Coordinates of C-alpha atoms and ligand atoms in Angstrom, one line a residue:
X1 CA -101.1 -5.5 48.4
X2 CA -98.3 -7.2 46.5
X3 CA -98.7 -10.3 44.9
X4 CA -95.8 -12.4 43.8
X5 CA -97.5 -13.8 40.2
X6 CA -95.9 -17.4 39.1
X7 CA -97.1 -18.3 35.2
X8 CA -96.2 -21.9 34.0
X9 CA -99.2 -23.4 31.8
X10 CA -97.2 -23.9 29.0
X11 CA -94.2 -22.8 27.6
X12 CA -92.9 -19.4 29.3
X13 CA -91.7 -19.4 33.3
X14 CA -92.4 -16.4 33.9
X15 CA -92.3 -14.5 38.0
X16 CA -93.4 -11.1 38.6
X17 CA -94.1 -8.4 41.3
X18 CA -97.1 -6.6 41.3
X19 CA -99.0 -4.1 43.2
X20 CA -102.6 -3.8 43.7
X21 CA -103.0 -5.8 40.5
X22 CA -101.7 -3.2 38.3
X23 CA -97.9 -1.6 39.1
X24 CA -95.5 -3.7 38.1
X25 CA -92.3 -3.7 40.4
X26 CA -90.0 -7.0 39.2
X27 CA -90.8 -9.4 36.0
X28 CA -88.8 -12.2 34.9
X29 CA -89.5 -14.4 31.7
X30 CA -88.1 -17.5 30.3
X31 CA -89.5 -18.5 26.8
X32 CA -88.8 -21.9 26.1
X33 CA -88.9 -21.8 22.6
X34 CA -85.4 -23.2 21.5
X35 CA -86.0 -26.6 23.6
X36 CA -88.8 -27.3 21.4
X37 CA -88.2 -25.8 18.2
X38 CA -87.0 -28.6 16.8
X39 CA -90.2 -30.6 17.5
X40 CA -92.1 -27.5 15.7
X41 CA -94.7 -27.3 18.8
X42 CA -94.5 -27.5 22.7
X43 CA -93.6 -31.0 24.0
X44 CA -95.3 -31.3 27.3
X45 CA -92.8 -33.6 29.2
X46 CA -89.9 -31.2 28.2
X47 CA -92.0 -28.1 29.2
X48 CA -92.6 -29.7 32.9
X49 CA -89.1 -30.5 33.1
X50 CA -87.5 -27.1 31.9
X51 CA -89.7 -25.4 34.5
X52 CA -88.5 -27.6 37.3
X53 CA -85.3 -26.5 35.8
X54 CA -85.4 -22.8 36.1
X55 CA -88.4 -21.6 38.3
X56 CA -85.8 -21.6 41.5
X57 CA -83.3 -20.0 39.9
X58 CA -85.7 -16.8 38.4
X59 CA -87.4 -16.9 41.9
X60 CA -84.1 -16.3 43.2
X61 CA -82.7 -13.7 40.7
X62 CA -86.0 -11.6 40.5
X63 CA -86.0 -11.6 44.7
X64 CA -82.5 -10.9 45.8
X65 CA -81.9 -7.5 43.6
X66 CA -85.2 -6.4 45.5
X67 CA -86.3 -4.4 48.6
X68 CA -90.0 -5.5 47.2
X69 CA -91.3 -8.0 50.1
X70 CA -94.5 -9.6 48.9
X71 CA -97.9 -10.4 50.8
X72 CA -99.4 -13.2 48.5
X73 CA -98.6 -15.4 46.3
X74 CA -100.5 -16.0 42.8
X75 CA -100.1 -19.4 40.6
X76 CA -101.4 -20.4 37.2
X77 CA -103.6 -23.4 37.8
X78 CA -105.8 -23.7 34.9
X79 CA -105.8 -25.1 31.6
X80 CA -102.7 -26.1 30.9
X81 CA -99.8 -28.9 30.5
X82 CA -100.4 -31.2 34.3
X83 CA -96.9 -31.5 34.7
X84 CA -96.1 -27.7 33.9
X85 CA -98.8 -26.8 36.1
X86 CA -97.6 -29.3 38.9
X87 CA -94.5 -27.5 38.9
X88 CA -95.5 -24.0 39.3
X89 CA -98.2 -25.0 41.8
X90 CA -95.6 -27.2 43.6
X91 CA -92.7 -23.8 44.1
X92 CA -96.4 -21.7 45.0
X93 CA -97.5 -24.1 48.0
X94 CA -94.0 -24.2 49.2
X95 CA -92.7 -21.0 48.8
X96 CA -96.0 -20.1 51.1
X97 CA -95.1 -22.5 53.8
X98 CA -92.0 -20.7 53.7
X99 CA -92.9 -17.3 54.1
X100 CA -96.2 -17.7 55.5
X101 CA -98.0 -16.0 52.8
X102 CA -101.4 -17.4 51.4
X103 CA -101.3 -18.8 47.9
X104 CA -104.2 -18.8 45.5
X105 CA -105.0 -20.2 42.2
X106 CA -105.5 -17.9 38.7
X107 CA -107.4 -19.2 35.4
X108 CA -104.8 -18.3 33.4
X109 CA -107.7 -17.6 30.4
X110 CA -109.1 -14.9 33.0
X111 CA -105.6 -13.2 33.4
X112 CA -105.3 -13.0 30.0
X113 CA -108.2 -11.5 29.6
X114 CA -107.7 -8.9 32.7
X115 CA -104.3 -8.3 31.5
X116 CA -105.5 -5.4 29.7
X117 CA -106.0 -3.0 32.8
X118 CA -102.9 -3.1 33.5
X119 CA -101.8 -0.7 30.9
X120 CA -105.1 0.9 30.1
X121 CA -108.6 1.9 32.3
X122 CA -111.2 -0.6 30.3
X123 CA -114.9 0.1 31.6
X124 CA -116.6 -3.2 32.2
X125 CA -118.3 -4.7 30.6
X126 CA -116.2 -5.5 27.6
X127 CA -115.3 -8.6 25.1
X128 CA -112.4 -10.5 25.1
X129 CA -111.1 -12.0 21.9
X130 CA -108.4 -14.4 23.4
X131 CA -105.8 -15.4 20.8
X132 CA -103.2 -17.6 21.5
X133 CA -101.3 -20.6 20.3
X134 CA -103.5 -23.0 22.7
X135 CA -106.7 -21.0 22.8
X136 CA -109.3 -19.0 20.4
X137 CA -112.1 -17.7 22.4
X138 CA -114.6 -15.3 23.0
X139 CA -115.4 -14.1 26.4
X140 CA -117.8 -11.4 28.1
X141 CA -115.8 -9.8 30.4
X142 CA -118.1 -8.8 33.5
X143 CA -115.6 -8.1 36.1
X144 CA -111.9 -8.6 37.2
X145 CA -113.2 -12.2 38.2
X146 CA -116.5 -12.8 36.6
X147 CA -116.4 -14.1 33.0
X148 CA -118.5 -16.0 30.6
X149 CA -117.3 -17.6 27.5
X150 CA -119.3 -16.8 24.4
X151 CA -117.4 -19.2 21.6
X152 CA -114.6 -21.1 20.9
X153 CA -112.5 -23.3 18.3
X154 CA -113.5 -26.3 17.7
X155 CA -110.8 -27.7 16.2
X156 CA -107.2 -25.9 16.0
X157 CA -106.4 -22.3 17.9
X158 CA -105.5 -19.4 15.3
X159 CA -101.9 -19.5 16.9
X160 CA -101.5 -23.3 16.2
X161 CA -102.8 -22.4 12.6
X162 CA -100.1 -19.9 11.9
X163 CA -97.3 -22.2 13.8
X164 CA -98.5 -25.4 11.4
X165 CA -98.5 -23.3 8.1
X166 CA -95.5 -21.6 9.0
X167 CA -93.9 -25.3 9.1
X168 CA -95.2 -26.7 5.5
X169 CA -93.2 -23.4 4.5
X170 CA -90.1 -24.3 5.8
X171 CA -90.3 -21.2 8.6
X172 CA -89.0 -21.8 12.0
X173 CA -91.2 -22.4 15.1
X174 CA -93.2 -20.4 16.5
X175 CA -94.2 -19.8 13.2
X176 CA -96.8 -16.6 13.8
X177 CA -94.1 -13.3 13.8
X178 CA -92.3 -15.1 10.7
X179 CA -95.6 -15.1 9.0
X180 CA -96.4 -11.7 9.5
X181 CA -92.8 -10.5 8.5
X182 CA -93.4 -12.3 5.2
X183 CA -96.8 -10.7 4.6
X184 CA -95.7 -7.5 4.6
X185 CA -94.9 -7.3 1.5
X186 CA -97.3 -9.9 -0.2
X187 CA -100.1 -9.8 -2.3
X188 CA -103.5 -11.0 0.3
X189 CA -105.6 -11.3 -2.5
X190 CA -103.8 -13.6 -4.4
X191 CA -105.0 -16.6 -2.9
X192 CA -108.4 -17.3 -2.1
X193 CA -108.0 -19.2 0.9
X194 CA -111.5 -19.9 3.0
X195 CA -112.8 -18.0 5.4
X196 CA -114.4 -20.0 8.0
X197 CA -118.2 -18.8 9.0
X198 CA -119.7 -21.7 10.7
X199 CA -122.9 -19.6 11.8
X200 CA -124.1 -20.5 8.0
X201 CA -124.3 -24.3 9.1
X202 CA -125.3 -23.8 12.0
X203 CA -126.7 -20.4 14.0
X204 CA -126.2 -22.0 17.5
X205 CA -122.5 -22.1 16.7
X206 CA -122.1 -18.8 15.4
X207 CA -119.7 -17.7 18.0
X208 CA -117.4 -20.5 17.3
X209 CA -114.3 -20.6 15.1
X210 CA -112.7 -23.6 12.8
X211 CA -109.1 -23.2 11.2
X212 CA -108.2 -27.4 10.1
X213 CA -110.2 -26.3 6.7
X214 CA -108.3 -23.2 6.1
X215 CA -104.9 -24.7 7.3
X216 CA -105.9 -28.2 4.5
X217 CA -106.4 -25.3 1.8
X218 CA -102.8 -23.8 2.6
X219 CA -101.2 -27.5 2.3
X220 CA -103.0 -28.5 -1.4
X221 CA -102.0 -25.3 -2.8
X222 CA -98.7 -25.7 -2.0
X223 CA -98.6 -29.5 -2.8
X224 CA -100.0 -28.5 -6.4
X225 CA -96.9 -25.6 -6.5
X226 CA -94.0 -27.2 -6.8
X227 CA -92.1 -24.1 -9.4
X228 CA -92.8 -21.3 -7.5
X229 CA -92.2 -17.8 -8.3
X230 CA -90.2 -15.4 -6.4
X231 CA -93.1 -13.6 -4.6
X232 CA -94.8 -16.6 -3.8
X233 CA -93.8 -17.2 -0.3
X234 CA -94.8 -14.1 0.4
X235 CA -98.5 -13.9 -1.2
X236 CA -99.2 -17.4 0.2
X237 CA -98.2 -15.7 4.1
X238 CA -100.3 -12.4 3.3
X239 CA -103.5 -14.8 1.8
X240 CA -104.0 -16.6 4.7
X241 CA -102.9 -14.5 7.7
X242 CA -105.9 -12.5 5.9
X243 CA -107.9 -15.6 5.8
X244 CA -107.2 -16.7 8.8
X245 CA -107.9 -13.0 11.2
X246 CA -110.7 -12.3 8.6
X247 CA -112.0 -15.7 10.3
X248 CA -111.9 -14.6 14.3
X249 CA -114.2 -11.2 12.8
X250 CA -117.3 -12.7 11.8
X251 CA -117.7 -14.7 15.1
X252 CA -116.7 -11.5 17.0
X253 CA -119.0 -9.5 15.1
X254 CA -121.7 -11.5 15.6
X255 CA -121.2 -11.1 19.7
X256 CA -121.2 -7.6 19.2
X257 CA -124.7 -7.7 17.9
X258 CA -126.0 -10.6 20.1
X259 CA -124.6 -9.0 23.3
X260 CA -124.3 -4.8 22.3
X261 CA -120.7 -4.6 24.0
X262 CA -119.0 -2.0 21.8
X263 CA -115.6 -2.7 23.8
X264 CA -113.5 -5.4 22.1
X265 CA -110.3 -6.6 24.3
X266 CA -107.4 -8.9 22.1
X267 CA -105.1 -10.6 24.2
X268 CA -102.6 -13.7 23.9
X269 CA -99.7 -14.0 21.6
X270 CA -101.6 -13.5 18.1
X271 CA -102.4 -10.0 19.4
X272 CA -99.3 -9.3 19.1
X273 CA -100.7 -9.3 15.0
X274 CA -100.4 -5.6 13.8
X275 CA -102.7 -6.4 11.0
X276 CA -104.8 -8.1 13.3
X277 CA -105.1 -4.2 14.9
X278 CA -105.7 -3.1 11.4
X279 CA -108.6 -5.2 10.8
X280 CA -110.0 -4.8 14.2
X281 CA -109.7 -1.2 13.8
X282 CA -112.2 -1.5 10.5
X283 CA -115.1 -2.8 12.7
X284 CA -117.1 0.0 14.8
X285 CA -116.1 -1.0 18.1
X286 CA -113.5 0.5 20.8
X287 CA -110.9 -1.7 20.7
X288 CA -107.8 -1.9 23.2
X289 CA -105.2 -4.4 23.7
X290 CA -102.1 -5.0 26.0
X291 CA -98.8 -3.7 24.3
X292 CA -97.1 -6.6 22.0
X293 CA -94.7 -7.7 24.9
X294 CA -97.5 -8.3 27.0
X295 CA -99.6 -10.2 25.1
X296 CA -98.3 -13.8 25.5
X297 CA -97.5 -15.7 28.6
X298 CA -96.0 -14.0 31.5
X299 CA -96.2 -13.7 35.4
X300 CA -97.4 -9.9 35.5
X301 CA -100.8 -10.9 34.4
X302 CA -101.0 -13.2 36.9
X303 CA -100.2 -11.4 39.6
X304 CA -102.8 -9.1 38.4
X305 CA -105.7 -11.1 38.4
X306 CA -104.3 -12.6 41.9
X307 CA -104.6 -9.7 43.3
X308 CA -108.5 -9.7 42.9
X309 CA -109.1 -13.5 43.6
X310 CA -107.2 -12.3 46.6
X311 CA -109.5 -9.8 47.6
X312 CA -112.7 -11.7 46.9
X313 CA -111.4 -14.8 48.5
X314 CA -110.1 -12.9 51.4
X315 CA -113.7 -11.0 51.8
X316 CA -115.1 -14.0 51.6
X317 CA -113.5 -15.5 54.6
X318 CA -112.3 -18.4 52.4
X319 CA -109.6 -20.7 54.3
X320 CA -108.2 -22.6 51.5
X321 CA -107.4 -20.4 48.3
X322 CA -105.7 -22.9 46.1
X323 CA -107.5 -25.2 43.6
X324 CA -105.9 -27.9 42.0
X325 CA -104.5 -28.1 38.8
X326 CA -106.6 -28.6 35.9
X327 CA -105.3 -29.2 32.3
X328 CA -108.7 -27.9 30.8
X329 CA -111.9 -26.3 31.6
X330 CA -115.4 -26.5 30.8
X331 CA -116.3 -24.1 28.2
X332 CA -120.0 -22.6 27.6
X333 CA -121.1 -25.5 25.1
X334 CA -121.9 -23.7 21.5
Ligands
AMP1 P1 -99.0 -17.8 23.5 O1 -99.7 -19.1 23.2 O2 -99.9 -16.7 24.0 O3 -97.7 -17.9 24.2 O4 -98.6 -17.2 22.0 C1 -97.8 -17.9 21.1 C2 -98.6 -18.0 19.8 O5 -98.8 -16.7 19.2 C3 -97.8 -18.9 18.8 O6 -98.8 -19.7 18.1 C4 -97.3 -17.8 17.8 O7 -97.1 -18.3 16.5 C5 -98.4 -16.8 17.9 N1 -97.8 -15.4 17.5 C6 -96.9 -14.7 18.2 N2 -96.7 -13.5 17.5 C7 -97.5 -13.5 16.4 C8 -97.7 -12.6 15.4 N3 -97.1 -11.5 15.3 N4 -98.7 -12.9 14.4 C9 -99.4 -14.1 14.5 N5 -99.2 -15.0 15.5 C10 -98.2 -14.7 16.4
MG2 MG1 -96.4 -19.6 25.1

């Protein structure tokens, strides 16, 4: 079955092709990341609008270089920005009154986390540490569709962390790759920046994660640093990107022990981290991730997942397969 995948939660429009959820025929991507630069973080009304802008004109240059006929159609629903999602789920309905296809509705947090077997066989069950500039999550991964969230943020999402810091240092947005570049070749232990472990206030929230202190620590030091030296920059990017992934392994450690799955998935944009890999690689589990390209927002993964709320949907002898959009979802309370 192909499944034409349409992702527009946030910032990327991105169309794909894809084949029985995992061979990719025909992708295309457009980041919006220079309309909002300037604003140092996504403005939703400009998001809506530059999809509305675009998604015809991808539609049509992805489709006419192609032989590639598709039988379904796939659409990001969930959480995301309404009016981005209204726009996505708008071209989805009609394009399926068009062609006659049936149209369903993808979490996009669940395409995320399949995104994975697409590149790489994963034996289920497995964990999914979802990092990303709106989300920081833990999930158990039971199934193509079956998931259950283990722990979240509760205040900023690691991505948002490195995008704010990134801005008191003058970098441009988004403010993650610029970070790592920096911390390269910086000292991590020069600054002791907290390390957030919230299961010593409170064991029923040991799964969750909190980066506002850790991001408050970054903005006093370099208040009380006005003469810096040359390396600075540098040592202050290394000390918290260690902070701050040092942070998302105590929670995920602690849902290796609570649950035994030895199989750690990373996925969304901050797995794109190579020390991120490092550090994972430290902890005595079997981890995989997507390659770098494929870790933030695109229509491939959801063209994926599609595929198999297709197949249940269509087993199931559902008549309507769409759902509404729904800027957030209820997550397993901590
Ligand atoms: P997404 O929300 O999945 O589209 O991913 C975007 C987020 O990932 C932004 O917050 C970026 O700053 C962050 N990001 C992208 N690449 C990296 C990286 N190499 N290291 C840390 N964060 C990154
Ligand atoms: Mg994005």
């Amino acid at each position: 079955m192909r499944v034409l995948g349409i992702e527009s939660t946030c910032d990327e429009t991105g169309l794909a092709l894809v084949e029985d959820g995992v061979c990719v025929l025909e992708e295309v991507l457009r980041s919006q990341v220079e309309d909002h630069a300037p604003w140092h973080g996504v403005v939703p009304e400009l998001a809506a609008r530059s999809h509305f802008e675009h998604i015809q004109t991808l539609y049509m240059s992805m489709i006419s270089g192609t032989s590639n006929a598709y039988d379904a159609i796939a659409v990001s629903v969930r959480p995301g920005l309404l009016g981005s999602l209204l726009v996505g789920r708008t071209f989805a309905e009609t394009l399926g009154v068009i062609t006659g296809r049936p149209v369903c509705g993808v979490d996009h947090l669940e395409a995320h986390l399949y995104s994975v077997q697409m590149e790489h066989t994963v034996p289920y069950p497995y964990l999914g540490l979802l990092v990303s500039g709106g989300h920081t999550l833990i999930a158990r991964c039971l199934s193509p569709t079956s998931y259950e969230y283990l722990g979240t943020t509760l205040d900023d999402s690691v991505g948002e962390a490195f995008d704010k810091v990134a801005k008191m240092l003058g970098m441009p947005y988004p403010g993650g790759p610029h970070i790592e570049n920096q911390a390269r070749d910086g000292d991590r232990t020069r600054f002791a920046f907290p390390r957030t472990a919230l299961s010593a206030k409170d064991p029923q929230r040991a799964t969750c994660f909190s980066f506002s202190g850790l991001k408050t620590a970054v903005y006093y030091l370099l208040k009380s640093h006005a003469d810096a030296d040359p390396g600075f920059i540098r040592d202050v990017c290394a000390s918290f990107q260690e902070a701050a992934l040092e942070s998302l392994m105590t929670p995920l450690a602690h849902c290796v022990s609570q649950t035994g799955i030895r199989r750690v998935v990373i996925c969304g944009g901050v797995a794109a981290n190579s020390r991120l890999r490092e550090i994972l690689s430290q902890l005595d589990v079997d981890c995989y991730a997507p390659s770098p390209s494929r870790c933030s927002d695109q229509g491939i993964m959801i063209a994926g997942q599609g595929y198999h709320v297709l197949q249940r949907m269509l087993e199931n002898r559902e008549k309507d397969i769409t759902v509404s959009p729904t800027s957030r979802i209820e997550l397993a309370k901590p």
